[in-house]
mmCIF file of C-alpha atoms in Angstrom:
data_model
loop_
_atom_site.group_PDB
_atom_site.id
_atom_site.type_symbol
_atom_site.label_atom_id
_atom_site.label_comp_id
_atom_site.label_asym_id
_atom_site.label_seq_id
_atom_site.Cartn_x
_atom_site.Cartn_y
_atom_site.Cartn_z
ATOM 1 C CA UNK A 697 -38.276 83.041 -80.495
ATOM 2 C CA UNK A 698 -35.848 82.966 -77.632
ATOM 3 C CA UNK A 699 -32.779 80.747 -77.706
ATOM 4 C CA UNK A 700 -29.714 79.988 -75.624
ATOM 5 C CA UNK A 701 -26.302 78.901 -76.873
ATOM 6 C CA UNK A 702 -23.675 77.314 -74.713
ATOM 7 C CA UNK A 703 -20.714 76.966 -77.092
ATOM 8 C CA UNK A 704 -18.720 74.537 -74.966
ATOM 9 C CA UNK A 705 -20.075 71.018 -74.639
ATOM 10 C CA UNK A 706 -17.242 69.924 -72.352
ATOM 11 C CA UNK A 707 -14.754 71.892 -70.294
ATOM 12 C CA UNK A 708 -11.885 70.430 -68.265
ATOM 13 C CA UNK A 709 -10.380 72.515 -65.491
ATOM 14 C CA UNK A 710 -7.776 71.714 -62.886
ATOM 15 C CA UNK A 711 -8.873 71.856 -59.277
ATOM 16 C CA UNK A 712 -8.117 75.288 -57.876
ATOM 17 C CA UNK A 713 -8.079 76.953 -61.277
ATOM 18 C CA UNK A 714 -10.546 79.599 -62.381
ATOM 19 C CA UNK A 715 -13.597 78.805 -64.480
ATOM 20 C CA UNK A 716 -15.694 80.612 -67.042
ATOM 21 C CA UNK A 717 -18.664 78.997 -68.767
ATOM 22 C CA UNK A 718 -20.067 80.858 -71.735
ATOM 23 C CA UNK A 719 -23.698 81.567 -72.467
ATOM 24 C CA UNK A 720 -25.221 83.634 -75.251
ATOM 25 C CA UNK A 721 -28.914 84.283 -75.574
ATOM 26 C CA UNK A 722 -31.342 85.594 -78.111
ATOM 27 C CA UNK A 723 -34.430 87.327 -76.806
ATOM 28 C CA UNK A 724 -36.508 90.231 -78.030
ATOM 29 C CA UNK A 725 -37.212 91.911 -74.713
ATOM 30 C CA UNK A 726 -35.435 92.214 -71.389
ATOM 31 C CA UNK A 727 -34.516 88.668 -70.471
ATOM 32 C CA UNK A 728 -34.587 86.878 -67.191
ATOM 33 C CA UNK A 729 -31.411 84.792 -67.102
ATOM 34 C CA UNK A 730 -30.529 81.790 -65.003
ATOM 35 C CA UNK A 731 -27.726 79.350 -64.376
ATOM 36 C CA UNK A 732 -28.579 75.907 -63.074
ATOM 37 C CA UNK A 733 -26.346 73.012 -62.062
ATOM 38 C CA UNK A 734 -27.292 69.368 -62.410
ATOM 39 C CA UNK A 735 -25.419 66.505 -60.788
ATOM 40 C CA UNK A 736 -25.782 63.047 -62.342
ATOM 41 C CA UNK A 737 -29.276 61.652 -61.895
ATOM 42 C CA UNK A 738 -30.465 64.737 -60.060
ATOM 43 C CA UNK A 739 -32.775 67.638 -60.696
ATOM 44 C CA UNK A 740 -31.614 71.194 -61.301
ATOM 45 C CA UNK A 741 -30.331 73.495 -58.610
ATOM 46 C CA UNK A 742 -30.439 77.235 -59.143
ATOM 47 C CA UNK A 743 -26.995 78.834 -58.927
ATOM 48 C CA UNK A 744 -28.008 82.411 -59.642
ATOM 49 C CA UNK A 745 -30.413 84.548 -61.598
ATOM 50 C CA UNK A 746 -30.540 87.971 -63.205
ATOM 51 C CA UNK A 747 -33.768 89.913 -63.456
ATOM 52 C CA UNK A 748 -32.633 93.537 -63.408
ATOM 53 C CA UNK A 749 -30.271 95.934 -61.662
ATOM 54 C CA UNK A 750 -26.608 95.200 -61.027
ATOM 55 C CA UNK A 751 -25.238 93.273 -63.990
ATOM 56 C CA UNK A 752 -22.820 91.280 -61.823
ATOM 57 C CA UNK A 753 -24.806 88.666 -59.965
ATOM 58 C CA UNK A 754 -23.557 86.629 -57.041
ATOM 59 C CA UNK A 755 -24.822 83.100 -56.540
ATOM 60 C CA UNK A 756 -24.359 80.108 -54.336
ATOM 61 C CA UNK A 757 -21.207 77.995 -54.040
ATOM 62 C CA UNK A 758 -18.966 80.938 -54.945
ATOM 63 C CA UNK A 759 -20.315 81.401 -58.463
ATOM 64 C CA UNK A 760 -20.997 84.713 -60.144
ATOM 65 C CA UNK A 761 -22.246 85.760 -63.565
ATOM 66 C CA UNK A 762 -22.154 88.973 -65.521
ATOM 67 C CA UNK A 763 -24.949 90.159 -67.797
ATOM 68 C CA UNK A 764 -23.655 91.990 -70.858
ATOM 69 C CA UNK A 765 -26.529 93.268 -72.943
ATOM 70 C CA UNK A 766 -24.275 94.491 -75.768
ATOM 71 C CA UNK A 767 -22.864 90.985 -76.200
ATOM 72 C CA UNK A 768 -26.083 89.123 -75.344
ATOM 73 C CA UNK A 769 -24.045 87.114 -72.883
ATOM 74 C CA UNK A 770 -24.410 85.822 -69.347
ATOM 75 C CA UNK A 771 -21.171 84.012 -68.575
ATOM 76 C CA UNK A 772 -20.708 82.072 -65.356
ATOM 77 C CA UNK A 773 -17.465 82.374 -63.407
ATOM 78 C CA UNK A 774 -15.786 80.944 -60.357
ATOM 79 C CA UNK A 775 -12.314 81.990 -59.176
ATOM 80 C CA UNK A 776 -11.272 78.577 -57.848
ATOM 81 C CA UNK A 777 -13.068 75.339 -58.643
ATOM 82 C CA UNK A 778 -13.415 72.358 -56.337
ATOM 83 C CA UNK A 779 -13.770 68.706 -57.332
ATOM 84 C CA UNK A 780 -17.389 68.855 -56.151
ATOM 85 C CA UNK A 781 -18.146 71.385 -58.895
ATOM 86 C CA UNK A 782 -17.992 68.643 -61.525
ATOM 87 C CA UNK A 783 -21.501 68.556 -63.006
ATOM 88 C CA UNK A 784 -23.624 69.700 -65.927
ATOM 89 C CA UNK A 785 -24.298 73.426 -66.105
ATOM 90 C CA UNK A 786 -27.288 74.889 -67.890
ATOM 91 C CA UNK A 787 -27.904 78.473 -68.865
ATOM 92 C CA UNK A 788 -31.536 79.434 -69.379
ATOM 93 C CA UNK A 789 -33.570 82.427 -70.433
ATOM 94 C CA UNK A 790 -37.098 83.090 -69.235
ATOM 95 C CA UNK A 791 -39.831 85.482 -70.238
ATOM 96 C CA UNK A 792 -39.793 88.796 -68.444
ATOM 97 C CA UNK A 793 -43.556 89.108 -68.644
ATOM 98 C CA UNK A 794 -46.467 87.279 -67.163
ATOM 99 C CA UNK A 795 -48.783 87.711 -70.109
ATOM 100 C CA UNK A 796 -50.081 85.170 -72.556
ATOM 101 C CA UNK A 797 -48.014 82.283 -73.823
ATOM 102 C CA UNK A 798 -45.671 79.940 -72.078
ATOM 103 C CA UNK A 799 -43.309 81.567 -69.634
ATOM 104 C CA UNK A 800 -41.255 78.456 -69.121
ATOM 105 C CA UNK A 801 -37.531 78.467 -69.466
ATOM 106 C CA UNK A 802 -35.570 77.952 -72.666
ATOM 107 C CA UNK A 803 -32.411 76.035 -71.890
ATOM 108 C CA UNK A 804 -29.053 75.758 -73.561
ATOM 109 C CA UNK A 805 -27.669 72.316 -74.312
ATOM 110 C CA UNK A 806 -25.491 72.428 -71.218
ATOM 111 C CA UNK A 807 -21.762 72.375 -70.513
ATOM 112 C CA UNK A 808 -20.258 69.326 -68.880
ATOM 113 C CA UNK A 809 -17.592 70.408 -66.405
ATOM 114 C CA UNK A 810 -14.773 67.996 -65.615
ATOM 115 C CA UNK A 811 -12.402 68.706 -62.757
ATOM 116 C CA UNK A 812 -8.986 67.130 -62.915
ATOM 117 C CA UNK A 813 -6.779 66.756 -59.825
ATOM 118 C CA UNK B 1111 -34.577 70.546 -48.307
ATOM 119 C CA UNK B 1112 -36.758 70.088 -51.368
ATOM 120 C CA UNK B 1113 -40.077 71.881 -51.514
ATOM 121 C CA UNK B 1114 -41.102 70.153 -54.708
ATOM 122 C CA UNK B 1115 -41.357 66.403 -54.783
ATOM 123 C CA UNK B 1116 -41.445 63.954 -57.638
ATOM 124 C CA UNK B 1117 -42.271 60.280 -57.433
ATOM 125 C CA UNK B 1118 -41.128 57.798 -58.428
ATOM 126 C CA UNK B 1119 -37.459 58.676 -58.879
ATOM 127 C CA UNK B 1120 -36.922 55.753 -61.240
ATOM 128 C CA UNK B 1121 -39.468 53.730 -63.193
ATOM 129 C CA UNK B 1122 -39.023 50.851 -65.606
ATOM 130 C CA UNK B 1123 -42.235 49.827 -67.290
ATOM 131 C CA UNK B 1124 -43.400 47.745 -70.233
ATOM 132 C CA UNK B 1125 -44.741 49.076 -73.502
ATOM 133 C CA UNK B 1126 -48.446 49.831 -73.497
ATOM 134 C CA UNK B 1127 -48.758 50.446 -69.761
ATOM 135 C CA UNK B 1128 -50.444 53.533 -68.366
ATOM 136 C CA UNK B 1129 -48.290 55.542 -65.985
ATOM 137 C CA UNK B 1130 -48.650 58.652 -63.881
ATOM 138 C CA UNK B 1131 -45.694 60.689 -62.718
ATOM 139 C CA UNK B 1132 -46.410 62.608 -59.556
ATOM 140 C CA UNK B 1133 -45.321 66.146 -58.750
ATOM 141 C CA UNK B 1134 -46.244 68.024 -55.594
ATOM 142 C CA UNK B 1135 -45.058 71.322 -54.155
ATOM 143 C CA UNK B 1136 -45.619 72.771 -50.704
ATOM 144 C CA UNK B 1137 -44.874 76.399 -51.545
ATOM 145 C CA UNK B 1138 -48.327 77.406 -52.738
ATOM 146 C CA UNK B 1139 -46.993 78.302 -56.174
ATOM 147 C CA UNK B 1140 -49.574 78.888 -58.879
ATOM 148 C CA UNK B 1141 -47.223 78.224 -61.787
ATOM 149 C CA UNK B 1142 -46.032 74.704 -62.461
ATOM 150 C CA UNK B 1143 -44.142 73.146 -65.359
ATOM 151 C CA UNK B 1144 -43.059 69.809 -66.783
ATOM 152 C CA UNK B 1145 -39.808 69.490 -68.707
ATOM 153 C CA UNK B 1146 -38.471 66.515 -70.638
ATOM 154 C CA UNK B 1147 -34.750 65.872 -70.752
ATOM 155 C CA UNK B 1148 -33.220 63.202 -72.952
ATOM 156 C CA UNK B 1149 -29.785 61.892 -71.867
ATOM 157 C CA UNK B 1150 -27.085 64.476 -72.477
ATOM 158 C CA UNK B 1151 -29.550 66.955 -73.902
ATOM 159 C CA UNK B 1152 -31.200 70.186 -72.919
ATOM 160 C CA UNK B 1153 -34.558 70.409 -71.226
ATOM 161 C CA UNK B 1154 -37.701 71.109 -73.203
ATOM 162 C CA UNK B 1155 -40.972 72.433 -71.830
ATOM 163 C CA UNK B 1156 -43.826 69.988 -72.484
ATOM 164 C CA UNK B 1157 -46.620 71.253 -70.191
ATOM 165 C CA UNK B 1158 -47.361 74.156 -67.926
ATOM 166 C CA UNK B 1159 -50.101 75.412 -65.654
ATOM 167 C CA UNK B 1160 -50.875 78.826 -64.230
ATOM 168 C CA UNK B 1161 -53.247 77.581 -61.587
ATOM 169 C CA UNK B 1162 -56.064 75.198 -60.781
ATOM 170 C CA UNK B 1163 -57.874 73.949 -63.903
ATOM 171 C CA UNK B 1164 -55.288 75.632 -66.138
ATOM 172 C CA UNK B 1165 -53.102 73.422 -68.364
ATOM 173 C CA UNK B 1166 -51.304 74.208 -71.592
ATOM 174 C CA UNK B 1167 -48.926 72.429 -73.920
ATOM 175 C CA UNK B 1168 -45.359 73.623 -74.047
ATOM 176 C CA UNK B 1169 -42.812 74.076 -76.798
ATOM 177 C CA UNK B 1170 -42.110 70.368 -77.330
ATOM 178 C CA UNK B 1171 -44.948 68.184 -78.508
ATOM 179 C CA UNK B 1172 -45.681 65.364 -76.084
ATOM 180 C CA UNK B 1173 -48.171 62.502 -76.002
ATOM 181 C CA UNK B 1174 -48.488 62.939 -72.258
ATOM 182 C CA UNK B 1175 -51.323 64.770 -70.530
ATOM 183 C CA UNK B 1176 -51.472 66.732 -67.292
ATOM 184 C CA UNK B 1177 -54.091 67.858 -64.822
ATOM 185 C CA UNK B 1178 -54.240 70.553 -62.138
ATOM 186 C CA UNK B 1179 -57.078 69.872 -59.755
ATOM 187 C CA UNK B 1180 -55.224 71.176 -56.706
ATOM 188 C CA UNK B 1181 -52.670 73.957 -56.492
ATOM 189 C CA UNK B 1182 -50.014 71.728 -54.996
ATOM 190 C CA UNK B 1183 -50.387 68.775 -57.362
ATOM 191 C CA UNK B 1184 -49.493 68.547 -61.074
ATOM 192 C CA UNK B 1185 -49.394 64.926 -62.255
ATOM 193 C CA UNK B 1186 -48.320 63.834 -65.736
ATOM 194 C CA UNK B 1187 -49.913 60.809 -67.376
ATOM 195 C CA UNK B 1188 -48.948 58.605 -70.293
ATOM 196 C CA UNK B 1189 -51.915 56.503 -71.380
ATOM 197 C CA UNK B 1190 -49.820 53.980 -73.295
ATOM 198 C CA UNK B 1191 -46.091 54.086 -72.710
ATOM 199 C CA UNK B 1192 -43.682 53.500 -75.605
ATOM 200 C CA UNK B 1193 -39.876 53.177 -75.750
ATOM 201 C CA UNK B 1194 -39.749 56.654 -77.334
ATOM 202 C CA UNK B 1195 -41.044 58.018 -74.021
ATOM 203 C CA UNK B 1196 -37.861 56.931 -72.262
ATOM 204 C CA UNK B 1197 -36.467 60.113 -70.777
ATOM 205 C CA UNK B 1198 -36.088 62.114 -67.600
ATOM 206 C CA UNK B 1199 -39.087 64.205 -66.611
ATOM 207 C CA UNK B 1200 -38.527 67.233 -64.404
ATOM 208 C CA UNK B 1201 -41.234 69.177 -62.628
ATOM 209 C CA UNK B 1202 -40.798 72.822 -61.609
ATOM 210 C CA UNK B 1203 -42.801 75.580 -59.985
ATOM 211 C CA UNK B 1204 -42.553 79.272 -59.240
ATOM 212 C CA UNK B 1205 -44.618 81.901 -57.469
ATOM 213 C CA UNK B 1206 -44.857 84.342 -60.362
ATOM 214 C CA UNK B 1207 -42.812 85.867 -63.144
ATOM 215 C CA UNK B 1208 -40.588 87.795 -60.737
ATOM 216 C CA UNK B 1209 -39.242 84.691 -59.073
ATOM 217 C CA UNK B 1210 -36.968 81.844 -60.055
ATOM 218 C CA UNK B 1211 -38.039 78.304 -60.753
ATOM 219 C CA UNK B 1212 -37.680 75.489 -58.225
ATOM 220 C CA UNK B 1213 -37.081 72.047 -59.713
ATOM 221 C CA UNK B 1214 -37.842 68.609 -58.378
ATOM 222 C CA UNK B 1215 -35.298 65.785 -58.495
ATOM 223 C CA UNK B 1216 -36.897 64.286 -61.585
ATOM 224 C CA UNK B 1217 -38.320 60.936 -62.633
ATOM 225 C CA UNK B 1218 -36.157 58.813 -64.870
ATOM 226 C CA UNK B 1219 -38.529 56.744 -67.006
ATOM 227 C CA UNK B 1220 -37.462 53.712 -69.024
ATOM 228 C CA UNK B 1221 -39.994 51.976 -71.250
ATOM 229 C CA UNK B 1222 -38.992 48.513 -72.390
#
């Protein structure tokens, strides 16, 4: 069964500093990987996704993520965070097939990002 | 601009009431999903559909039911709400397996 681990429940970063959020996955085949952001009381907004090809993926709001198959990781990065980046961040893995069984996403528990002035 | 809509955004209801959470998308997506998210927790898939008249249960057992009579509409129903059903319910859709998922804003349900 697929699983996602986000080791950091909370991360505090100073505004303007760089950010890296960790994500490790377990999946038997080639995974589809996603990062979503959720502001309080809101739904999820897709930041970026990896399906295949270039392992460094660019997303919205200045975020990027790198797929490392050897480490089963898909860490999210941003060179300089803004106060508006404070939110909950979820890494997710999805099935890379459209065959039988649920192809919904498996989510990590999320990382709560706090931005300090 | 959201292409997937959930109503209501917030709902407080008494125990034993029947409720339906609405989810509609205007993108013509065949695949639709319902996730449940408890406060401060990850999301769990509770229902999904691959098209009209297709509904399946997800990874997390749920007492809710769903229907898919029209492509754009995927409502979730609780026949008799209980406090244990208090949660946020998020609806999502996607075109097919080669595309990402689009999420609605969610319905935050409180059963008292």
